[in-house]
Coordinates of C-alpha atoms in Angstrom, one line a residue:
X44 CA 0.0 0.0 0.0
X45 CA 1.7 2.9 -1.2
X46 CA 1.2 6.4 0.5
X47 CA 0.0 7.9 -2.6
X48 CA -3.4 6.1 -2.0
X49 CA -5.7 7.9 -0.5
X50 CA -8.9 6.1 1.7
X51 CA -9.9 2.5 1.1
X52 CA -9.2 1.1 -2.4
X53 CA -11.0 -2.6 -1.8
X54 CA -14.4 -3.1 -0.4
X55 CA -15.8 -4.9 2.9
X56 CA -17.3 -7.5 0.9
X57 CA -14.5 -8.4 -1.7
X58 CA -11.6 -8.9 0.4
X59 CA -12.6 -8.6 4.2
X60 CA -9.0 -9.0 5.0
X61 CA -7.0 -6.4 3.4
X62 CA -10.1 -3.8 4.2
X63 CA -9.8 -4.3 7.9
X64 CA -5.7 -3.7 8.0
X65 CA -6.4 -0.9 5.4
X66 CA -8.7 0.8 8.0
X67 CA -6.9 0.5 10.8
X68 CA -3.7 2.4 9.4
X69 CA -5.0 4.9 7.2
X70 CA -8.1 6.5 10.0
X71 CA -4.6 6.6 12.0
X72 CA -5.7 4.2 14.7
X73 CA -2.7 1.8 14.7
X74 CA 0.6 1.4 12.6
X75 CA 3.2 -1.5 12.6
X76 CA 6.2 -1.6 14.6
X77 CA 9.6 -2.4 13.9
X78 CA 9.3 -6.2 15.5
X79 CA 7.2 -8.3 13.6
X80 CA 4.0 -9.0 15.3
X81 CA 3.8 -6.0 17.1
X82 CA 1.8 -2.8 16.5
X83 CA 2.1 0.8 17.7
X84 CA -1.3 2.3 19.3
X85 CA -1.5 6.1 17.6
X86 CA -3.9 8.9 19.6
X87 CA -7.2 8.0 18.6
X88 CA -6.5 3.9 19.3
X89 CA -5.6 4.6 22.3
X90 CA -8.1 7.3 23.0
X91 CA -10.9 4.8 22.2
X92 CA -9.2 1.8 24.6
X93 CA -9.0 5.1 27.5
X94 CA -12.5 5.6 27.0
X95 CA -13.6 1.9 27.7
X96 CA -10.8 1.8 30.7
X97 CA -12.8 4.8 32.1
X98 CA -16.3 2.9 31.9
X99 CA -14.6 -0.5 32.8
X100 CA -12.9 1.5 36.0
X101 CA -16.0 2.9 36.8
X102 CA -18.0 0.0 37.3
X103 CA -15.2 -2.2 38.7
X104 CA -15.1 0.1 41.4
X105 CA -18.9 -0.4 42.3
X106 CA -17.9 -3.7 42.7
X107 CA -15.3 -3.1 45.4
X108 CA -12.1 -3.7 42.8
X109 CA -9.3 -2.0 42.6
X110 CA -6.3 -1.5 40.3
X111 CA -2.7 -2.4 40.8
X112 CA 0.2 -3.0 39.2
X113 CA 2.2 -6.4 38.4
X114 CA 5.8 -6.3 36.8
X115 CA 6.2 -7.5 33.3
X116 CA 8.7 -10.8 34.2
X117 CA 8.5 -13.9 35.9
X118 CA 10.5 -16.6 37.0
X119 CA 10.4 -19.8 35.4
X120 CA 10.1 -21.7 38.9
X121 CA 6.9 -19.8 39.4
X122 CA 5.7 -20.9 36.2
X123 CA 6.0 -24.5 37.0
X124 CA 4.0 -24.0 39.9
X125 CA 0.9 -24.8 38.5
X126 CA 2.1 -27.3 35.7
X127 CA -1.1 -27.8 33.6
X128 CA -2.0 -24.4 33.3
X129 CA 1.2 -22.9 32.3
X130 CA 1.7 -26.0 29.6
X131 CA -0.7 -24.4 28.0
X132 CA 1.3 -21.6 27.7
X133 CA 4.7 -22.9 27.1
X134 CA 4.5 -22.7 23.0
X135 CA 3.6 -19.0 23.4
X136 CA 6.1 -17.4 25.7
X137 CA 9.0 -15.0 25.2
X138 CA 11.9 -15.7 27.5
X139 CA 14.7 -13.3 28.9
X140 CA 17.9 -15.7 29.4
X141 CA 20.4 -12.8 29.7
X142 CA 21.0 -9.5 31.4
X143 CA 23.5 -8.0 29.3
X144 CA 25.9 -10.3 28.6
X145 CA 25.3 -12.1 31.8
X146 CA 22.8 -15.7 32.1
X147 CA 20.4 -14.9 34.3
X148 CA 20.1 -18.2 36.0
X149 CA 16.1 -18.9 36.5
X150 CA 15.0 -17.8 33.3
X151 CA 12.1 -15.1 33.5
X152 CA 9.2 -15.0 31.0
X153 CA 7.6 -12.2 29.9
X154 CA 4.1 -12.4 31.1
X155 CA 1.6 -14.1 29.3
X156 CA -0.7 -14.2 31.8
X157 CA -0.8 -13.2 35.9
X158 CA -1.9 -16.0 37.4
X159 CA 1.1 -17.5 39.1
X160 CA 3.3 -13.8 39.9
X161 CA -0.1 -12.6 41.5
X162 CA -1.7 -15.6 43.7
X163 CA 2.6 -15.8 44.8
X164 CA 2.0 -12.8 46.4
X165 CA -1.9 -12.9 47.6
X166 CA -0.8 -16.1 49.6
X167 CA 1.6 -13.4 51.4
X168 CA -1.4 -10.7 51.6
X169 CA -3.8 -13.2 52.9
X170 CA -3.9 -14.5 56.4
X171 CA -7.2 -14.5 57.6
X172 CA -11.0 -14.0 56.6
X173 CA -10.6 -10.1 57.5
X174 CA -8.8 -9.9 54.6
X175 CA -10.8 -11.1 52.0
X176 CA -12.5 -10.7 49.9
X177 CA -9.5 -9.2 47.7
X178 CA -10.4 -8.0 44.2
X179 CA -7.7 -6.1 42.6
X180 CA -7.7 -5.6 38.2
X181 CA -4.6 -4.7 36.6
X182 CA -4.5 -2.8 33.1
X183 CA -1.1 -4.9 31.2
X184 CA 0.0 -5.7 28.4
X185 CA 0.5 -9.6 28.0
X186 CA 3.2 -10.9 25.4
X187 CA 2.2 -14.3 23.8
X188 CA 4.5 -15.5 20.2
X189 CA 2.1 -14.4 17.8
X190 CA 4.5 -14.4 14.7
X191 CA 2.5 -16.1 11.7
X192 CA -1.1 -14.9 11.8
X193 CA -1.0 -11.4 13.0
X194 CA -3.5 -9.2 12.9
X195 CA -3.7 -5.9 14.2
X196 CA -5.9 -5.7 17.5
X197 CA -7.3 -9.3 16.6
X198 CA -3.5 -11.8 17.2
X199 CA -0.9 -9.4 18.2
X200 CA 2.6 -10.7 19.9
X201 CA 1.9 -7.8 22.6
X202 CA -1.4 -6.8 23.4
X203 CA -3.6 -4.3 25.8
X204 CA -6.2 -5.8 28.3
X205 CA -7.4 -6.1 31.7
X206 CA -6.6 -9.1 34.0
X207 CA -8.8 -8.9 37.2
X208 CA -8.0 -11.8 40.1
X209 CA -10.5 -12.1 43.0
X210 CA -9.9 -14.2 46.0
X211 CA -13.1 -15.6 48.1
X212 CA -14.1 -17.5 51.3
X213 CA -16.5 -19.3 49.9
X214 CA -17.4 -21.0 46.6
X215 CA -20.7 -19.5 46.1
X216 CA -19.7 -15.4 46.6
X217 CA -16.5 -16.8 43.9
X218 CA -19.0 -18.0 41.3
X219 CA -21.4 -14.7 41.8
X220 CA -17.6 -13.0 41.2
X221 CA -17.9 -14.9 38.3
X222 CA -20.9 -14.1 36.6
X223 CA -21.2 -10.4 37.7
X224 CA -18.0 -9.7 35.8
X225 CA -19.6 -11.2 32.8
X226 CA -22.4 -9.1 32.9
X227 CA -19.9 -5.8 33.2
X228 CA -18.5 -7.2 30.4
X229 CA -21.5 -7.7 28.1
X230 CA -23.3 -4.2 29.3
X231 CA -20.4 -2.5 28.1
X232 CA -19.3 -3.8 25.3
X233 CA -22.9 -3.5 24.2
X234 CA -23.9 -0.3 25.7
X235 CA -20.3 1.4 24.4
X236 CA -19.1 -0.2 21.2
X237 CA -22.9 -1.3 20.3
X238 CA -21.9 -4.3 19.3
X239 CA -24.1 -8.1 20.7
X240 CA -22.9 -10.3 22.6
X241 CA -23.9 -13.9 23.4
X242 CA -23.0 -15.4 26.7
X243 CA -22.4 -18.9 28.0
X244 CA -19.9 -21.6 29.3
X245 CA -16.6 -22.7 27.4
X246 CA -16.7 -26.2 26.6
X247 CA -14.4 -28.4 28.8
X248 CA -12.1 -28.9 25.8
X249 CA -12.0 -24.8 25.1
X250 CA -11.9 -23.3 28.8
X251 CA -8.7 -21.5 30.3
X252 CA -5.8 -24.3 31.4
X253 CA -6.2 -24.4 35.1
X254 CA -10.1 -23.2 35.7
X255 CA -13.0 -25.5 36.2
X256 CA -14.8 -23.5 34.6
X257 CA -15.0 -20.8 31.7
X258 CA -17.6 -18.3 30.9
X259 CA -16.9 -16.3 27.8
X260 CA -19.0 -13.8 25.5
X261 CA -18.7 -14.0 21.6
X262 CA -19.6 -12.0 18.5
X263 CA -19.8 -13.1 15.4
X264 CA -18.1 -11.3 12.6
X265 CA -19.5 -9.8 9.4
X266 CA -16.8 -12.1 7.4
X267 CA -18.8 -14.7 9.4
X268 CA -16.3 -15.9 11.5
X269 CA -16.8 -15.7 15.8
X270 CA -14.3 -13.6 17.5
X271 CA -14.2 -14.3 22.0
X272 CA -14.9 -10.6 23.3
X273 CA -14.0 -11.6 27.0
X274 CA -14.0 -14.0 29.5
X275 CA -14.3 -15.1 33.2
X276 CA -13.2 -18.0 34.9
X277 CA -14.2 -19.7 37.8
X278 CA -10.9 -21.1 39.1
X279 CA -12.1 -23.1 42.4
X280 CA -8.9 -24.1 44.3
X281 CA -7.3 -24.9 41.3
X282 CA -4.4 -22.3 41.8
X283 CA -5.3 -21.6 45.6
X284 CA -3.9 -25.2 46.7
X285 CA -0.5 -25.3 44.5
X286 CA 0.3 -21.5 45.5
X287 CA -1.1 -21.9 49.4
X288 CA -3.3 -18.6 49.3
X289 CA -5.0 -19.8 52.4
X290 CA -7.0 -17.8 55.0
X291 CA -7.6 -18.5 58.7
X292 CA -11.7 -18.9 59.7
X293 CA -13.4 -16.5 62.4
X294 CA -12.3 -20.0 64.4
X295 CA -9.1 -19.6 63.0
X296 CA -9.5 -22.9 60.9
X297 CA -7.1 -22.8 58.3
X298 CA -8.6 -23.3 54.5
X299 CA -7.7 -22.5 51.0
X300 CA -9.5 -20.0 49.5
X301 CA -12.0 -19.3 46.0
X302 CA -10.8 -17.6 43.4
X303 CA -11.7 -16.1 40.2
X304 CA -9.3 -14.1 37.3
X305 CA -11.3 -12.5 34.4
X306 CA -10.2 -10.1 31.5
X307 CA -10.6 -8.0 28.1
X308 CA -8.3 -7.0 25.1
X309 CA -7.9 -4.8 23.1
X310 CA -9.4 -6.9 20.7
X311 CA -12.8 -5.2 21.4
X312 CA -11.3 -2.7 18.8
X313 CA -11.1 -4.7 16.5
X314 CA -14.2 -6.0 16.8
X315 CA -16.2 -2.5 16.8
X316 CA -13.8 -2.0 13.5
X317 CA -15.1 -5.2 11.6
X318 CA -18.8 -4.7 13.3
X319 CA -19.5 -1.0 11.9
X320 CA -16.8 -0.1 9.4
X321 CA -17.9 0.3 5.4
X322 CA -15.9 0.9 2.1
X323 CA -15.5 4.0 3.4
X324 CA -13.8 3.4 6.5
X325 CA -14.1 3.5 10.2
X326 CA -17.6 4.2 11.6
X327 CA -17.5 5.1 15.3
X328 CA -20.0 4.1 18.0
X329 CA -20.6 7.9 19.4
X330 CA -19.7 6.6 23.3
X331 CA -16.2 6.1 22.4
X332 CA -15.6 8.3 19.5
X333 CA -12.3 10.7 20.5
X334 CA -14.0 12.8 18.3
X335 CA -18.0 12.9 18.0
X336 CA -18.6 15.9 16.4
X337 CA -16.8 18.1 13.5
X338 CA -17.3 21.4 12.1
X339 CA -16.3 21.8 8.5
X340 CA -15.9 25.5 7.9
X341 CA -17.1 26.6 4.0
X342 CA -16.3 30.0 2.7
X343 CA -14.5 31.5 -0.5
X344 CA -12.8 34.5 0.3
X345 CA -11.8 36.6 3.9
X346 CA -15.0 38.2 4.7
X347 CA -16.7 34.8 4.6
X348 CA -14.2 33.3 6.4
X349 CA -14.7 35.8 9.3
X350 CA -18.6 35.6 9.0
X351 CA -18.6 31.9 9.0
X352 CA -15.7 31.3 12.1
X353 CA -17.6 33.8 14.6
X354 CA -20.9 31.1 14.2
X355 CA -18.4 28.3 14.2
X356 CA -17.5 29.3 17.2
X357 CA -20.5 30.1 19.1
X358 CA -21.9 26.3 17.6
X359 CA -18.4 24.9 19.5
X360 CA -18.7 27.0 22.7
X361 CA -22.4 25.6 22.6
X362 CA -21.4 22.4 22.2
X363 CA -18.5 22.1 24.5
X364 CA -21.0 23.0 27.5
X365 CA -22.6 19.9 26.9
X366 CA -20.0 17.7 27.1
X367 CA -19.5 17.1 23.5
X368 CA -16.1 15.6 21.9
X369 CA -15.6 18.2 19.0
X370 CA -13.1 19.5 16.5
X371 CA -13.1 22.6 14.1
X372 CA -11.2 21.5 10.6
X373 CA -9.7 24.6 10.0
X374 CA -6.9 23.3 7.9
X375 CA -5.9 25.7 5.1
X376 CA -5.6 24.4 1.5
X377 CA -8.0 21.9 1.3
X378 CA -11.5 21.5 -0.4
X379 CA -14.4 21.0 1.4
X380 CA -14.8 18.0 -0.4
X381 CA -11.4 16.4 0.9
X382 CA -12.0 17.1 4.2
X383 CA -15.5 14.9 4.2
X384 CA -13.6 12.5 3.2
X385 CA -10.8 12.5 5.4
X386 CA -13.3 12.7 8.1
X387 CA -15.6 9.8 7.0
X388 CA -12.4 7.5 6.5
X389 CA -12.0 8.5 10.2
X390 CA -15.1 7.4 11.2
X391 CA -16.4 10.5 13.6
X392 CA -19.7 10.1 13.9
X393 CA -21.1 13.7 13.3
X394 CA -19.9 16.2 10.9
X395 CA -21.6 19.9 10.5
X396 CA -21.5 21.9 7.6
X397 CA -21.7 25.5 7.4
X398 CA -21.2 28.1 5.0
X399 CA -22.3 31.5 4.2
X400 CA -25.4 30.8 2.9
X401 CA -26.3 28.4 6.0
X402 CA -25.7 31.3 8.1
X403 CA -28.6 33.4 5.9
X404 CA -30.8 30.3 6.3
X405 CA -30.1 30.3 10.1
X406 CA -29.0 26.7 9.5
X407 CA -26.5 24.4 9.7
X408 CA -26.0 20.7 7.6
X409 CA -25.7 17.6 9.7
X410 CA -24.2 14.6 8.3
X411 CA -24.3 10.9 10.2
X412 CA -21.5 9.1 9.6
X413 CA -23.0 5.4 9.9
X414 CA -25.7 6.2 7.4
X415 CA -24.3 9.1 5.3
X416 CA -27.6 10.8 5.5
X417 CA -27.6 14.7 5.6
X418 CA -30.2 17.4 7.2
X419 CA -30.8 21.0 8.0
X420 CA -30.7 21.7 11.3
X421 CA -32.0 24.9 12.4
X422 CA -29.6 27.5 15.0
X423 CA -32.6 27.4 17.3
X424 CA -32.1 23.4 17.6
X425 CA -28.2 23.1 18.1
X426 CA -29.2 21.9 21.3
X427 CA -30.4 18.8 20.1
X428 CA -26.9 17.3 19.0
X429 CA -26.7 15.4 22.6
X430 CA -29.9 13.9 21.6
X431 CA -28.7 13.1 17.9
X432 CA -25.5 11.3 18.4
X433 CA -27.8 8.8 21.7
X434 CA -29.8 7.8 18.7
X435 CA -26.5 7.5 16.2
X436 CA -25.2 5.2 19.2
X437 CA -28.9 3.3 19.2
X438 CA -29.3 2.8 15.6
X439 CA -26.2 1.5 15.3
X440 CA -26.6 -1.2 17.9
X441 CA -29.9 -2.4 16.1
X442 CA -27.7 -2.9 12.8
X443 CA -25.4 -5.3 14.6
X444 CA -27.8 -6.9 16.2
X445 CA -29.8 -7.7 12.7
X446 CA -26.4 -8.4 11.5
X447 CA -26.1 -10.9 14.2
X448 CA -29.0 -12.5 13.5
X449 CA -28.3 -12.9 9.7
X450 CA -25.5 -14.9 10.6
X451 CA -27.3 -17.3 13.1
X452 CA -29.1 -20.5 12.0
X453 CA -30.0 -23.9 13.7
X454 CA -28.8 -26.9 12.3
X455 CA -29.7 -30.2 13.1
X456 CA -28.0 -32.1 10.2
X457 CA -24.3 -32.8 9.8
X458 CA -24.0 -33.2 6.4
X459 CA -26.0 -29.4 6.1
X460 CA -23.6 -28.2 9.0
X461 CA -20.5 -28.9 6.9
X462 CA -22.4 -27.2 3.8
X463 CA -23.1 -23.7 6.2
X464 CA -20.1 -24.0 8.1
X465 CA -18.4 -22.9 4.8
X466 CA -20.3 -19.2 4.6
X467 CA -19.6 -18.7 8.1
X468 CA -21.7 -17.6 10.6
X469 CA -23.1 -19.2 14.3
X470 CA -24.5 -22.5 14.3
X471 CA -26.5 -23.6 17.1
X472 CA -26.6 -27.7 16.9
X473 CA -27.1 -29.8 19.4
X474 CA -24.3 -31.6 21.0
X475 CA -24.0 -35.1 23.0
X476 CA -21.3 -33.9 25.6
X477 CA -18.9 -36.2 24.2
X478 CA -14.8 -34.5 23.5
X479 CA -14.8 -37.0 20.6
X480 CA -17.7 -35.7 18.9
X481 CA -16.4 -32.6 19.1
X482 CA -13.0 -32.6 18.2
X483 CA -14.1 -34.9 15.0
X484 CA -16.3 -31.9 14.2
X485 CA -13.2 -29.4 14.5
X486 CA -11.0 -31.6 12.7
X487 CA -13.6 -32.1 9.6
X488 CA -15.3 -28.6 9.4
X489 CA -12.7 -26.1 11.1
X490 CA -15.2 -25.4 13.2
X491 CA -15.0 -25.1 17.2
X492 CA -17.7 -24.9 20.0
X493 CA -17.5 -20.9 20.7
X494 CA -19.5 -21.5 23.7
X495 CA -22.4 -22.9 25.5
X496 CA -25.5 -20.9 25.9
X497 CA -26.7 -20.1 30.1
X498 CA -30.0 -22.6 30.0
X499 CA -29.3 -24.4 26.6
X500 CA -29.4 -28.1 28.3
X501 CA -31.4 -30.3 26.2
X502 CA -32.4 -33.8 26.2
X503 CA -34.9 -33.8 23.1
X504 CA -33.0 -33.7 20.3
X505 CA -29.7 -36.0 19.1
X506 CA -26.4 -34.7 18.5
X507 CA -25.3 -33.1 15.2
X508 CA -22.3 -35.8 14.9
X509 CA -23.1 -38.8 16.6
X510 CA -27.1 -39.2 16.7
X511 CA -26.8 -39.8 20.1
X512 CA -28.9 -38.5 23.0
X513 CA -28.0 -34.5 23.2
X514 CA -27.3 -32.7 26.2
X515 CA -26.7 -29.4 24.9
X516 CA -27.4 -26.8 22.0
X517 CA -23.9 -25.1 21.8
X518 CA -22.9 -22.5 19.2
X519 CA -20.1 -23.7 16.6
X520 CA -18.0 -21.0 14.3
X521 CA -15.1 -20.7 12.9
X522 CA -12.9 -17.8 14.8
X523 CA -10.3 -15.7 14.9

């Protein structure tokens, strides 16, 4: 891609692929980095992860979690701690062997994952029931080998998230842990990027190495394929027993405690990228736009310019009161025209128009990005842009959600599942339990079980593979 080209040269629907990475670098979200497999966050990336750290912060803290900080490296011998889980990890991990010229004896990996560095040290914070429950988040990065299929936001060798770890008394108040972090999860991502979610339980095969349980919420794609938005994992003892975090009773009866770890990516970009975008570019959800509204400035000569800045202004200060995200584009030498587009590629979700002749009409013209559609908006109603860019943020959410719905069928024979699988999409089929039955449907269609719907048991129907008795209607996809 040369830097001659200007906006998106392929469309959403011809090659899915090359249009994503095409809209990520040119509406300046991300670029690549030096090191294969990783990417460099630009302001308005970053602005957009800020604003759902802000949301996420806010309700984490309802919650009675707090944030903290965990250093990037850890000791091999922690690692091996907790065997099973970090096997799942091994193929993934970046290693430090040397400082300087120096071996530094226990290797140290560079985290993929908290798990061990943190419960190491809640088994030293911990002593009795007094001190629990502890729920502290920490905003990382993690480092996993991601060095064939990257992707920016979506497979990434470094990456952006949230890792929360809880640590309970009991199993009951770790599995309510569970589930209300789910719902944080799903309200925002909804509610912020207006994208659906399903929720539901990872299969036993596809749940995190070391819990005993998974919950997870998934989207599926526009290219058809499912991509995991977050998850949270009900751990048990699992990791309390091997790293002794261990609390003394109100009889001082020693017992190992409940735990819980949860988290989000940055992958959520991606996902409101693929979800909204169009051949024109980025289309931004109004809740997280850096930028919701912009004024595009028209005049021909001095005296308009003057006439047309002093209402400019007064429409920003106006604006700004409320609470509004906006930019004037007062860049000289460039057409109106240009600037449209530059902003459309961008994806801001509100543009206003206004020239001389608006100002005689006592008008201004609004564009919506995510439709394209223009209107005159009289002076008098400026005050309705608030309003405007809440149903923007609405409308939007009801396109993914038909989207979604498009791209979800029931299928209750194989040799049609195999057929669909190949256009993509979620497939609810029912399932008999069995790990053979689903790793034979993995192997020969590509396709995993994304999750488990909450209060999808069912007995009546046989399962897509085997014909045996069912016990389950999961959702199958092929993912990212």
């Amino acid at each position: 891609m040369s830097k001659e080209e200007v906006g998106i040269t392929v469309t959403k629907n011809e090659d899915f692929s090359e249009w994503y990475t095409q809209v990520v670098l040119k509406a300046k979200l991300a670029d690549y980095a030096p090191v294969k497999g990783l990417i460099v966050l630009r302001p308005d990336g970053y602005s957009i992860w800020e604003s759902l750290r802000s949301t996420f912060d806010s309700k984490f803290s309802k919650n009675g979690i707090r944030n903290g900080f965990l250093p990037i490296l850890i000791p091999e011998s922690l690692l091996g701690k907790e065997q099973k889980h970090f096997a799942g990890f091994n193929p993934e991990v970046f290693w430090v062997t040397h400082s300087g010229t120096n071996e530094v004896g226990d290797r140290l990996a560079l985290r993929p994952t908290s798990e061990t560095l943190a419960y190491t040290l809640y088994s030293k914070w911990i002593q009795s029931w007094r001190d629990l429950p502890l729920k502290i988040n920490f905003w990382n990065t993690a480092l996993r080998a991601e060095i064939k299929a990257t992707k920016p936001f979506l497979r990434t060798s470094e990456f952006l998230w949230q890792e929360g770890h809880t640590v309970h008394t009991t199993q009951e108040e770790a599995e309510k842990e569970v589930m209300k972090i789910l719902e944080i999860y799903k309200n925002t991502v909804e509610e912020e990027l207006a994208i659906p979610v399903i929720t539901g339980k990872k299969s036993e095969k596809e749940k995190f190495v070391g819990a005993v349980y998974t919950t997870t919420m998934e989207s599926i794609m526009p290219d058809g394929k499912a991509l995991q938005m977050g998850t949270s994992h009900f751990l048990g003892q699992n990791f309390s027993k091997p790293f002794e975090v261990k609390f003394a009773d109100k009889d001082n009866v020693e017992h190992f405690a409940w735990q819980t770890s949860w988290g989000v990516s940055w992958r959520l970009i991606g996902a409101m990228i693929m979800v909204h975008g169009d051949d024109k570019g980025l289309v931004l959800p109004p809740k997280v736009a850096p930028t919701q509204v912009v004024i595009v400035p028209i005049y021909k000569n001095d005296e308009g310019k003057e006439k047309v800045f002093e209402k400019v202004q007064e429409i920003k200060s106006n604006l700004e009161l409320q609470e509004i995200r906006i930019h004037v584009d007062d860049r000289e030498g460039l057409s109106p025209g240009f600037k449209f587009n530059d902003w459309e590629l961008k994806g801001v979700p509100l543009r206003i128009e206004i020239g001389p002749k608006d100002i005689e009409k006592e008008s201004i013209v609004i564009a919506k990005r995510h439709t394209r559609e223009k209107s005159s908006l009289n002076f008098s109603k400026i005050e309705k842009i608030p309003s405007i860019l809440d149903e923007i943020q609405d409308e939007m959410f009801k396109s993914a959600k038909i989207q979604s719905m498009q791209n979800t069928i029931e299928i209750a024979d194989y040799s049609d599942f195999k057929s669909k699988i190949e256009k993509g999409g979620f497939i609810n089929s029912p399932w008999c339990g069995k790990l053979e039955c689903e790793e034979k449907i993995k192997e020969e269609t590509g396709a995993d079980i994304r999750l488990i719907p909450f209060d999808s048991e069912n007995s009546d129907k046989k399962c897509i593979y085997c014909q045996q008795q069912s016990v389950s209607v999961p959702i199958f996809a092929r993912g990212y």
